[in-house]
PDB file of C-alpha atoms in Angstrom:
ATOM      1  CA  MET A   1     119.614 105.806 105.203  1.00 85.00           C
ATOM      2  CA  SER A   2     117.295 107.140 102.499  1.00 92.00           C
ATOM      3  CA  ILE A   3     114.692 105.347 100.368  1.00 97.00           C
ATOM      4  CA  ARG A   4     112.978 106.660  97.236  1.00 97.00           C
ATOM      5  CA  LEU A   5     109.492 105.543  96.167  1.00 97.00           C
ATOM      6  CA  HIS A   6     107.602 106.358  92.951  1.00 98.00           C
ATOM      7  CA  PRO A   7     103.834 105.904  93.537  1.00 97.00           C
ATOM      8  CA  ASN A   8     101.886 105.959  90.267  1.00 98.00           C
ATOM      9  CA  ALA A   9      98.480 107.265  89.215  1.00 98.00           C
ATOM     10  CA  LYS A  10      95.421 105.267  88.172  1.00 98.00           C
ATOM     11  CA  LEU A  11      92.500 105.614  85.773  1.00 96.00           C
ATOM     12  CA  ASN A  12      88.869 104.640  86.145  1.00 97.00           C
ATOM     13  CA  LEU A  13      87.601 102.780  83.103  1.00 97.00           C
ATOM     14  CA  GLY A  14      83.869 103.154  83.578  1.00 96.00           C
ATOM     15  CA  LEU A  15      82.302 104.113  86.912  1.00 96.00           C
ATOM     16  CA  ARG A  16      78.846 102.930  87.920  1.00 94.00           C
ATOM     17  CA  ILE A  17      77.209 104.101  91.124  1.00 92.00           C
ATOM     18  CA  ALA A  18      74.624 101.684  92.522  1.00 85.00           C
ATOM     19  CA  GLY A  19      73.462 103.769  95.481  1.00 78.00           C
ATOM     20  CA  ARG A  20      74.261 105.200  98.886  1.00 81.00           C
ATOM     21  CA  ARG A  21      74.938 102.777 101.737  1.00 82.00           C
ATOM     22  CA  SER A  22      73.975 103.013 105.388  1.00 80.00           C
ATOM     23  CA  ASP A  23      77.581 103.897 106.288  1.00 82.00           C
ATOM     24  CA  GLY A  24      77.504 106.970 104.032  1.00 76.00           C
ATOM     25  CA  PHE A  25      79.632 105.473 101.273  1.00 82.00           C
ATOM     26  CA  HIS A  26      78.382 104.415  97.840  1.00 81.00           C
ATOM     27  CA  ASP A  27      78.422 101.000  96.215  1.00 88.00           C
ATOM     28  CA  LEU A  28      80.180 101.242  92.893  1.00 93.00           C
ATOM     29  CA  GLN A  29      81.683  99.272  90.064  1.00 94.00           C
ATOM     30  CA  THR A  30      84.740 100.342  88.083  1.00 97.00           C
ATOM     31  CA  ILE A  31      87.879  99.105  86.370  1.00 97.00           C
ATOM     32  CA  PHE A  32      91.093 100.435  87.951  1.00 98.00           C
ATOM     33  CA  LEU A  33      94.002 100.732  85.558  1.00 97.00           C
ATOM     34  CA  PRO A  34      97.498 101.769  86.757  1.00 98.00           C
ATOM     35  CA  VAL A  35      99.221 104.621  84.925  1.00 98.00           C
ATOM     36  CA  THR A  36     102.739 103.481  85.647  1.00 97.00           C
ATOM     37  CA  GLU A  37     104.680 106.325  84.029  1.00 98.00           C
ATOM     38  CA  LEU A  38     102.858 109.154  85.843  1.00 98.00           C
ATOM     39  CA  THR A  39     104.378 109.137  89.314  1.00 98.00           C
ATOM     40  CA  ASP A  40     105.051 111.173  92.419  1.00 95.00           C
ATOM     41  CA  THR A  41     108.310 110.844  94.339  1.00 96.00           C
ATOM     42  CA  LEU A  42     108.625 110.089  98.045  1.00 95.00           C
ATOM     43  CA  ASP A  43     112.105 110.520  99.486  1.00 96.00           C
ATOM     44  CA  ILE A  44     112.184 108.941 102.927  1.00 96.00           C
ATOM     45  CA  GLU A  45     115.004 109.486 105.386  1.00 96.00           C
ATOM     46  CA  LEU A  46     115.115 106.985 108.230  1.00 96.00           C
ATOM     47  CA  LEU A  47     115.811 108.690 111.574  1.00 94.00           C
ATOM     48  CA  GLU A  48     116.620 107.508 115.062  1.00 94.00           C
ATOM     49  CA  GLY A  49     113.729 106.772 117.409  1.00 93.00           C
ATOM     50  CA  GLN A  50     110.080 105.862 116.864  1.00 91.00           C
ATOM     51  CA  ASN A  51     106.687 107.510 116.377  1.00 89.00           C
ATOM     52  CA  ARG A  52     107.944 110.744 114.823  1.00 91.00           C
ATOM     53  CA  LEU A  53     107.179 111.932 111.313  1.00 92.00           C
ATOM     54  CA  GLU A  54     108.272 115.034 109.398  1.00 90.00           C
ATOM     55  CA  VAL A  55     106.713 115.775 105.990  1.00 88.00           C
ATOM     56  CA  ASN A  56     108.008 118.273 103.432  1.00 85.00           C
ATOM     57  CA  ASP A  57     105.569 118.820 100.575  1.00 73.00           C
ATOM     58  CA  HIS A  58     107.050 120.124  97.309  1.00 64.00           C
ATOM     59  CA  SER A  59     103.842 120.367  95.295  1.00 61.00           C
ATOM     60  CA  PRO A  60     103.301 122.657  92.291  1.00 58.00           C
ATOM     61  CA  PHE A  61      99.565 122.026  92.496  1.00 54.00           C
ATOM     62  CA  PRO A  62      96.920 123.682  94.678  1.00 52.00           C
ATOM     63  CA  MET A  63      95.806 121.526  97.647  1.00 50.00           C
ATOM     64  CA  GLY A  64      99.131 119.698  97.651  1.00 49.00           C
ATOM     65  CA  ASN A  65      99.007 119.486 101.444  1.00 59.00           C
ATOM     66  CA  LEU A  66      96.184 116.955 101.064  1.00 62.00           C
ATOM     67  CA  MET A  67      98.793 114.509  99.819  1.00 67.00           C
ATOM     68  CA  ALA A  68     100.934 115.148 102.887  1.00 79.00           C
ATOM     69  CA  HIS A  69      97.824 114.383 104.927  1.00 85.00           C
ATOM     70  CA  THR A  70      97.477 110.892 103.433  1.00 91.00           C
ATOM     71  CA  VAL A  71     101.124 110.140 104.276  1.00 92.00           C
ATOM     72  CA  ALA A  72     100.613 111.366 107.847  1.00 92.00           C
ATOM     73  CA  THR A  73      97.408 109.304 108.141  1.00 94.00           C
ATOM     74  CA  ALA A  74      99.271 106.160 107.049  1.00 95.00           C
ATOM     75  CA  TYR A  75     101.968 106.777 109.653  1.00 95.00           C
ATOM     76  CA  HIS A  76      99.498 107.409 112.476  1.00 95.00           C
ATOM     77  CA  LEU A  77      97.610 104.208 111.656  1.00 96.00           C
ATOM     78  CA  LEU A  78     100.833 102.370 112.462  1.00 97.00           C
ATOM     79  CA  ALA A  79     101.483 104.228 115.725  1.00 95.00           C
ATOM     80  CA  PRO A  80     100.520 101.220 117.929  1.00 95.00           C
ATOM     81  CA  TYR A  81     103.331  99.261 116.259  1.00 96.00           C
ATOM     82  CA  ARG A  82     106.022 101.886 116.985  1.00 96.00           C
ATOM     83  CA  PRO A  83     107.165 102.816 113.449  1.00 96.00           C
ATOM     84  CA  GLN A  84     110.669 104.138 112.988  1.00 96.00           C
ATOM     85  CA  ALA A  85     111.032 107.918 112.933  1.00 95.00           C
ATOM     86  CA  MET A  86     111.070 109.260 109.369  1.00 96.00           C
ATOM     87  CA  ARG A  87     111.423 112.437 107.362  1.00 95.00           C
ATOM     88  CA  VAL A  88     109.442 112.392 104.099  1.00 94.00           C
ATOM     89  CA  THR A  89     109.891 114.767 101.174  1.00 93.00           C
ATOM     90  CA  LEU A  90     107.001 114.586  98.733  1.00 91.00           C
ATOM     91  CA  THR A  91     107.456 115.799  95.152  1.00 91.00           C
ATOM     92  CA  LYS A  92     104.237 115.859  93.133  1.00 91.00           C
ATOM     93  CA  ARG A  93     103.774 115.118  89.442  1.00 94.00           C
ATOM     94  CA  ILE A  94     100.316 113.574  89.626  1.00 94.00           C
ATOM     95  CA  PRO A  95      97.734 116.384  89.514  1.00 93.00           C
ATOM     96  CA  VAL A  96      95.909 116.845  92.806  1.00 88.00           C
ATOM     97  CA  GLY A  97      92.157 116.319  93.149  1.00 86.00           C
ATOM     98  CA  ALA A  98      91.993 115.176  89.546  1.00 92.00           C
ATOM     99  CA  GLY A  99      90.416 111.706  89.684  1.00 92.00           C
ATOM    100  CA  LEU A 100      93.821 110.014  89.347  1.00 96.00           C
ATOM    101  CA  GLY A 101      94.327 108.700  92.883  1.00 94.00           C
ATOM    102  CA  GLY A 102      97.588 110.545  93.549  1.00 93.00           C
ATOM    103  CA  GLY A 103      96.997 111.068  97.256  1.00 92.00           C
ATOM    104  CA  SER A 104      95.880 107.479  97.712  1.00 95.00           C
ATOM    105  CA  ALA A 105      98.920 106.206  95.832  1.00 96.00           C
ATOM    106  CA  ASP A 106     101.271 108.267  98.017  1.00 96.00           C
ATOM    107  CA  GLY A 107      99.628 107.187 101.263  1.00 96.00           C
ATOM    108  CA  THR A 108      99.534 103.514 100.287  1.00 97.00           C
ATOM    109  CA  ALA A 109     103.147 103.380  99.119  1.00 97.00           C
ATOM    110  CA  PHE A 110     104.267 104.997 102.342  1.00 97.00           C
ATOM    111  CA  LEU A 111     102.079 102.651 104.419  1.00 97.00           C
ATOM    112  CA  GLN A 112     103.748  99.621 102.835  1.00 97.00           C
ATOM    113  CA  LEU A 113     107.212 100.938 103.606  1.00 97.00           C
ATOM    114  CA  ALA A 114     106.472 102.162 107.119  1.00 97.00           C
ATOM    115  CA  ALA A 115     104.836  98.841 108.040  1.00 97.00           C
ATOM    116  CA  GLN A 116     108.194  97.164 107.362  1.00 96.00           C
ATOM    117  CA  ARG A 117     109.928  99.608 109.734  1.00 96.00           C
ATOM    118  CA  CYS A 118     107.896  98.997 112.876  1.00 96.00           C
ATOM    119  CA  MET A 119     109.307  97.723 116.159  1.00 95.00           C
ATOM    120  CA  LEU A 120     106.262  95.509 116.678  1.00 96.00           C
ATOM    121  CA  PRO A 121     104.760  93.194 114.017  1.00 95.00           C
ATOM    122  CA  VAL A 122     101.750  94.668 112.231  1.00 96.00           C
ATOM    123  CA  ASP A 123      98.947  92.193 112.908  1.00 95.00           C
ATOM    124  CA  ILE A 124      96.258  93.880 110.780  1.00 94.00           C
ATOM    125  CA  PRO A 125      96.062  93.222 107.013  1.00 96.00           C
ATOM    126  CA  LEU A 126      97.518  96.169 105.108  1.00 96.00           C
ATOM    127  CA  ALA A 127      94.412  96.235 102.911  1.00 96.00           C
ATOM    128  CA  ASP A 128      92.300  96.997 106.000  1.00 97.00           C
ATOM    129  CA  LEU A 129      94.641  99.796 107.039  1.00 97.00           C
ATOM    130  CA  ALA A 130      94.787 101.156 103.490  1.00 97.00           C
ATOM    131  CA  LEU A 131      90.997 101.343 103.340  1.00 96.00           C
ATOM    132  CA  ARG A 132      91.081 103.728 106.320  1.00 96.00           C
ATOM    133  CA  ILE A 133      93.170 106.115 104.200  1.00 95.00           C
ATOM    134  CA  GLY A 134      90.890 106.023 101.149  1.00 93.00           C
ATOM    135  CA  SER A 135      88.453 103.792  99.282  1.00 93.00           C
ATOM    136  CA  ASP A 136      90.832 103.266  96.353  1.00 95.00           C
ATOM    137  CA  CYS A 137      93.934 102.650  98.482  1.00 97.00           C
ATOM    138  CA  PRO A 138      93.613  98.838  98.548  1.00 97.00           C
ATOM    139  CA  PHE A 139      93.959  98.912  94.754  1.00 98.00           C
ATOM    140  CA  PHE A 140      97.418 100.466  95.020  1.00 98.00           C
ATOM    141  CA  LEU A 141      98.598  97.492  97.077  1.00 97.00           C
ATOM    142  CA  ARG A 142      97.993  95.398  93.933  1.00 96.00           C
ATOM    143  CA  ASN A 143      98.728  98.111  91.342  1.00 97.00           C
ATOM    144  CA  ALA A 144      97.504  95.955  88.459  1.00 97.00           C
ATOM    145  CA  PRO A 145      94.290  96.066  86.388  1.00 97.00           C
ATOM    146  CA  CYS A 146      91.355  95.181  88.640  1.00 97.00           C
ATOM    147  CA  HIS A 147      87.577  95.075  88.625  1.00 97.00           C
ATOM    148  CA  ALA A 148      86.477  96.959  91.766  1.00 97.00           C
ATOM    149  CA  ARG A 149      83.193  96.716  93.662  1.00 95.00           C
ATOM    150  CA  GLY A 150      81.878  97.772  97.070  1.00 94.00           C
ATOM    151  CA  ARG A 151      83.482 101.105  97.988  1.00 92.00           C
ATOM    152  CA  GLY A 152      86.244 100.171  95.575  1.00 93.00           C
ATOM    153  CA  GLU A 153      87.976  97.776  97.944  1.00 94.00           C
ATOM    154  CA  ILE A 154      86.539  94.473  96.643  1.00 95.00           C
ATOM    155  CA  LEU A 155      89.072  93.756  93.936  1.00 97.00           C
ATOM    156  CA  THR A 156      89.283  91.079  91.275  1.00 97.00           C
ATOM    157  CA  PRO A 157      92.424  91.047  89.085  1.00 97.00           C
ATOM    158  CA  ILE A 158      91.687  91.111  85.363  1.00 96.00           C
ATOM    159  CA  GLU A 159      93.744  90.751  82.213  1.00 94.00           C
ATOM    160  CA  TRP A 160      94.038  94.025  80.291  1.00 93.00           C
ATOM    161  CA  PRO A 161      92.644  93.093  76.861  1.00 91.00           C
ATOM    162  CA  CYS A 162      94.338  95.801  74.770  1.00 91.00           C
ATOM    163  CA  PRO A 163      98.072  95.986  75.513  1.00 91.00           C
ATOM    164  CA  GLY A 164      99.860  98.546  73.406  1.00 93.00           C
ATOM    165  CA  LEU A 165      97.153 101.213  73.355  1.00 96.00           C
ATOM    166  CA  TRP A 166      98.319 104.799  73.702  1.00 97.00           C
ATOM    167  CA  LEU A 167      96.945 106.970  76.492  1.00 98.00           C
ATOM    168  CA  VAL A 168      96.518 110.733  76.302  1.00 97.00           C
ATOM    169  CA  LEU A 169      95.547 112.110  79.701  1.00 97.00           C
ATOM    170  CA  VAL A 170      94.412 115.730  80.019  1.00 97.00           C
ATOM    171  CA  THR A 171      93.743 117.509  83.326  1.00 97.00           C
ATOM    172  CA  PRO A 172      92.236 121.004  83.099  1.00 96.00           C
ATOM    173  CA  PRO A 173      92.938 123.561  85.859  1.00 94.00           C
ATOM    174  CA  ILE A 174      89.558 123.232  87.556  1.00 93.00           C
ATOM    175  CA  HIS A 175      88.489 121.665  90.839  1.00 90.00           C
ATOM    176  CA  ILE A 176      85.541 119.313  91.215  1.00 91.00           C
ATOM    177  CA  SER A 177      84.481 118.412  94.742  1.00 89.00           C
ATOM    178  CA  THR A 178      83.877 114.672  95.059  1.00 87.00           C
ATOM    179  CA  PRO A 179      81.153 115.153  97.741  1.00 89.00           C
ATOM    180  CA  TRP A 180      79.461 117.683  95.442  1.00 93.00           C
ATOM    181  CA  ALA A 181      79.600 115.257  92.516  1.00 92.00           C
ATOM    182  CA  PHE A 182      78.007 112.448  94.519  1.00 90.00           C
ATOM    183  CA  ALA A 183      75.357 114.794  95.963  1.00 91.00           C
ATOM    184  CA  ASN A 184      74.366 116.022  92.483  1.00 93.00           C
ATOM    185  CA  LEU A 185      74.472 112.712  90.621  1.00 92.00           C
ATOM    186  CA  PRO A 186      70.956 111.978  89.320  1.00 87.00           C
ATOM    187  CA  PRO A 187      69.569 108.674  90.612  1.00 80.00           C
ATOM    188  CA  ARG A 188      69.616 105.836  88.127  1.00 72.00           C
ATOM    189  CA  GLU A 189      66.204 104.626  86.976  1.00 63.00           C
ATOM    190  CA  PRO A 190      65.700 100.903  87.754  1.00 56.00           C
ATOM    191  CA  SER A 191      64.840 100.238  84.099  1.00 49.00           C
ATOM    192  CA  THR A 192      68.237 101.604  83.006  1.00 57.00           C
ATOM    193  CA  ALA A 193      70.331  99.420  85.326  1.00 57.00           C
ATOM    194  CA  PRO A 194      73.012  97.712  83.174  1.00 62.00           C
ATOM    195  CA  ARG A 195      72.772  93.976  82.779  1.00 71.00           C
ATOM    196  CA  GLN A 196      76.417  93.391  81.903  1.00 86.00           C
ATOM    197  CA  THR A 197      79.340  93.971  84.228  1.00 89.00           C
ATOM    198  CA  LEU A 198      82.211  96.191  83.198  1.00 94.00           C
ATOM    199  CA  VAL A 199      84.346  93.066  82.862  1.00 94.00           C
ATOM    200  CA  ASP A 200      81.854  91.680  80.321  1.00 93.00           C
ATOM    201  CA  LEU A 201      81.942  94.937  78.374  1.00 94.00           C
ATOM    202  CA  LEU A 202      85.736  95.043  78.474  1.00 93.00           C
ATOM    203  CA  GLY A 203      85.731  91.782  76.535  1.00 92.00           C
ATOM    204  CA  GLN A 204      83.946  93.412  73.609  1.00 94.00           C
ATOM    205  CA  PRO A 205      85.792  95.014  70.665  1.00 94.00           C
ATOM    206  CA  LEU A 206      87.364  98.365  71.485  1.00 95.00           C
ATOM    207  CA  ASP A 207      85.008 100.163  69.085  1.00 92.00           C
ATOM    208  CA  GLN A 208      82.056  99.135  71.264  1.00 94.00           C
ATOM    209  CA  TRP A 209      83.450 100.384  74.587  1.00 96.00           C
ATOM    210  CA  GLN A 210      82.111 103.915  74.126  1.00 96.00           C
ATOM    211  CA  ARG A 211      78.523 102.686  74.127  1.00 93.00           C
ATOM    212  CA  GLY A 212      78.790 100.441  77.152  1.00 93.00           C
ATOM    213  CA  ILE A 213      81.686 101.431  79.425  1.00 96.00           C
ATOM    214  CA  ILE A 214      80.161 104.534  80.967  1.00 94.00           C
ATOM    215  CA  ASN A 215      81.189 106.863  83.778  1.00 96.00           C
ATOM    216  CA  ASP A 216      77.945 107.865  85.499  1.00 95.00           C
ATOM    217  CA  PHE A 217      79.459 111.219  86.482  1.00 96.00           C
ATOM    218  CA  GLN A 218      80.439 112.228  82.952  1.00 97.00           C
ATOM    219  CA  PRO A 219      77.129 113.838  81.816  1.00 96.00           C
ATOM    220  CA  LEU A 220      76.959 115.878  85.037  1.00 96.00           C
ATOM    221  CA  ILE A 221      80.573 117.071  84.788  1.00 96.00           C
ATOM    222  CA  GLU A 222      80.333 117.851  81.064  1.00 97.00           C
ATOM    223  CA  ARG A 223      77.180 119.918  81.713  1.00 96.00           C
ATOM    224  CA  THR A 224      78.568 121.887  84.651  1.00 96.00           C
ATOM    225  CA  HIS A 225      82.131 122.241  83.322  1.00 96.00           C
ATOM    226  CA  PRO A 226      82.068 122.896  79.545  1.00 96.00           C
ATOM    227  CA  GLN A 227      85.874 122.725  79.372  1.00 97.00           C
ATOM    228  CA  VAL A 228      85.650 119.010  80.176  1.00 97.00           C
ATOM    229  CA  ALA A 229      83.181 118.516  77.315  1.00 97.00           C
ATOM    230  CA  ARG A 230      85.512 120.377  74.938  1.00 97.00           C
ATOM    231  CA  ILE A 231      88.510 118.257  75.960  1.00 97.00           C
ATOM    232  CA  LEU A 232      86.603 115.014  75.401  1.00 98.00           C
ATOM    233  CA  ALA A 233      85.442 116.262  71.994  1.00 97.00           C
ATOM    234  CA  ARG A 234      89.003 117.227  71.071  1.00 96.00           C
ATOM    235  CA  LEU A 235      90.279 113.759  72.003  1.00 97.00           C
ATOM    236  CA  ARG A 236      87.600 112.220  69.776  1.00 97.00           C
ATOM    237  CA  ASP A 237      88.617 114.510  66.923  1.00 96.00           C
ATOM    238  CA  MET A 238      92.220 113.366  67.362  1.00 96.00           C
ATOM    239  CA  GLY A 239      91.095 109.812  66.614  1.00 96.00           C
ATOM    240  CA  ALA A 240      90.716 108.252  70.057  1.00 97.00           C
ATOM    241  CA  ALA A 241      88.921 104.913  70.006  1.00 97.00           C
ATOM    242  CA  TYR A 242      87.548 105.578  73.494  1.00 98.00           C
ATOM    243  CA  VAL A 243      87.311 108.732  75.609  1.00 98.00           C
ATOM    244  CA  ALA A 244      86.133 109.167  79.184  1.00 98.00           C
ATOM    245  CA  LEU A 245      86.289 111.047  82.449  1.00 97.00           C
ATOM    246  CA  SER A 246      88.389 109.437  85.204  1.00 97.00           C
ATOM    247  CA  GLY A 247      86.616 109.232  88.556  1.00 95.00           C
ATOM    248  CA  THR A 248      84.698 112.421  89.288  1.00 94.00           C
ATOM    249  CA  GLY A 249      87.198 114.349  87.176  1.00 92.00           C
ATOM    250  CA  PRO A 250      88.310 116.719  85.999  1.00 96.00           C
ATOM    251  CA  SER A 251      90.905 114.483  84.272  1.00 97.00           C
ATOM    252  CA  CYS A 252      89.857 113.205  80.844  1.00 97.00           C
ATOM    253  CA  TYR A 253      91.594 110.651  78.677  1.00 98.00           C
ATOM    254  CA  GLY A 254      91.590 109.054  75.271  1.00 98.00           C
ATOM    255  CA  LEU A 255      92.788 105.615  74.237  1.00 98.00           C
ATOM    256  CA  PHE A 256      94.434 105.436  70.809  1.00 97.00           C
ATOM    257  CA  ARG A 257      95.491 102.522  68.644  1.00 96.00           C
ATOM    258  CA  LYS A 258      98.480 104.484  67.331  1.00 95.00           C
ATOM    259  CA  GLN A 259     100.667 107.080  68.980  1.00 95.00           C
ATOM    260  CA  PRO A 260      98.868 110.395  68.480  1.00 94.00           C
ATOM    261  CA  GLU A 261     100.462 113.734  67.779  1.00 90.00           C
ATOM    262  CA  VAL A 262      99.637 116.060  70.657  1.00 90.00           C
ATOM    263  CA  ALA A 263     100.407 119.674  69.773  1.00 79.00           C
ATOM    264  CA  SER A 264     101.348 121.981  72.627  1.00 71.00           C
ATOM    265  CA  THR A 265      98.381 124.158  71.688  1.00 81.00           C
ATOM    266  CA  SER A 266      95.827 121.321  71.712  1.00 85.00           C
ATOM    267  CA  PHE A 267      94.895 121.728  75.365  1.00 94.00           C
ATOM    268  CA  LYS A 268      96.005 125.164  76.515  1.00 91.00           C
ATOM    269  CA  GLY A 269      96.472 125.530  80.251  1.00 93.00           C
ATOM    270  CA  CYS A 270      96.019 121.808  80.898  1.00 95.00           C
ATOM    271  CA  TYR A 271      98.358 119.175  82.309  1.00 95.00           C
ATOM    272  CA  ILE A 272      99.023 116.537  79.625  1.00 96.00           C
ATOM    273  CA  HIS A 273     100.505 113.072  80.032  1.00 97.00           C
ATOM    274  CA  THR A 274     101.046 110.542  77.240  1.00 96.00           C
ATOM    275  CA  GLN A 275     102.247 106.963  77.500  1.00 97.00           C
ATOM    276  CA  ARG A 276     101.758 103.478  76.105  1.00 96.00           C
ATOM    277  CA  LEU A 277      99.661 101.136  78.228  1.00 93.00           C
TER     278      LEU A 277
END
């Protein structure tokens, strides 16, 4: 028997970093938004026996084996519950290491399926297991717009206020290390701490989002990677009502009121995805 899954990407709408915690993680605030039409594919063949996993990774992107690692991590977390033996073939469309949560989406989707194929009942909440895979994995269990706090695992569902906007997502062929980005993020001055939450700001007119819904990493990444700054400027020139970096990048995106024309030469060498939200 074979099963096919299509885990989708996500965007960060705003990303505020409050500070480093005693456990080494950072407290943050962000809006997670699913990108439902940008998906990977997991083909899962159910085999005889338990506690055996084979993973075939068909990734066109560098570091694709990191995605296979999240799938293997999910399976090993379930080892005490004797999951059915499986062979997984992973086909990537979501760019890797791009601030889009592709690895987390793959691992979480597989965790949900494998938990249903265990000989023993799984007596730990899936959200707790997902958090061991990655900080944004609990979001993919919901896969709906959410306000996230803590490491990203404290989730409050929200209503997306602008249905029908068009998304243009652009991922340049550069790698940005998440640990490097956190290590080089300038500390926020107490006097500049925002008074409004991202949910409050999301309730304002779209034209005001650019001033208030800020990704704290964006100035650092624009300064150290000029291509990111050029992509964001190009999206503005195309008429985007809001542009931003997703996560620690390098993916950039623009939100448009009308479907934009994206010429093949607009972002040479970049991965481009367009859809209606």
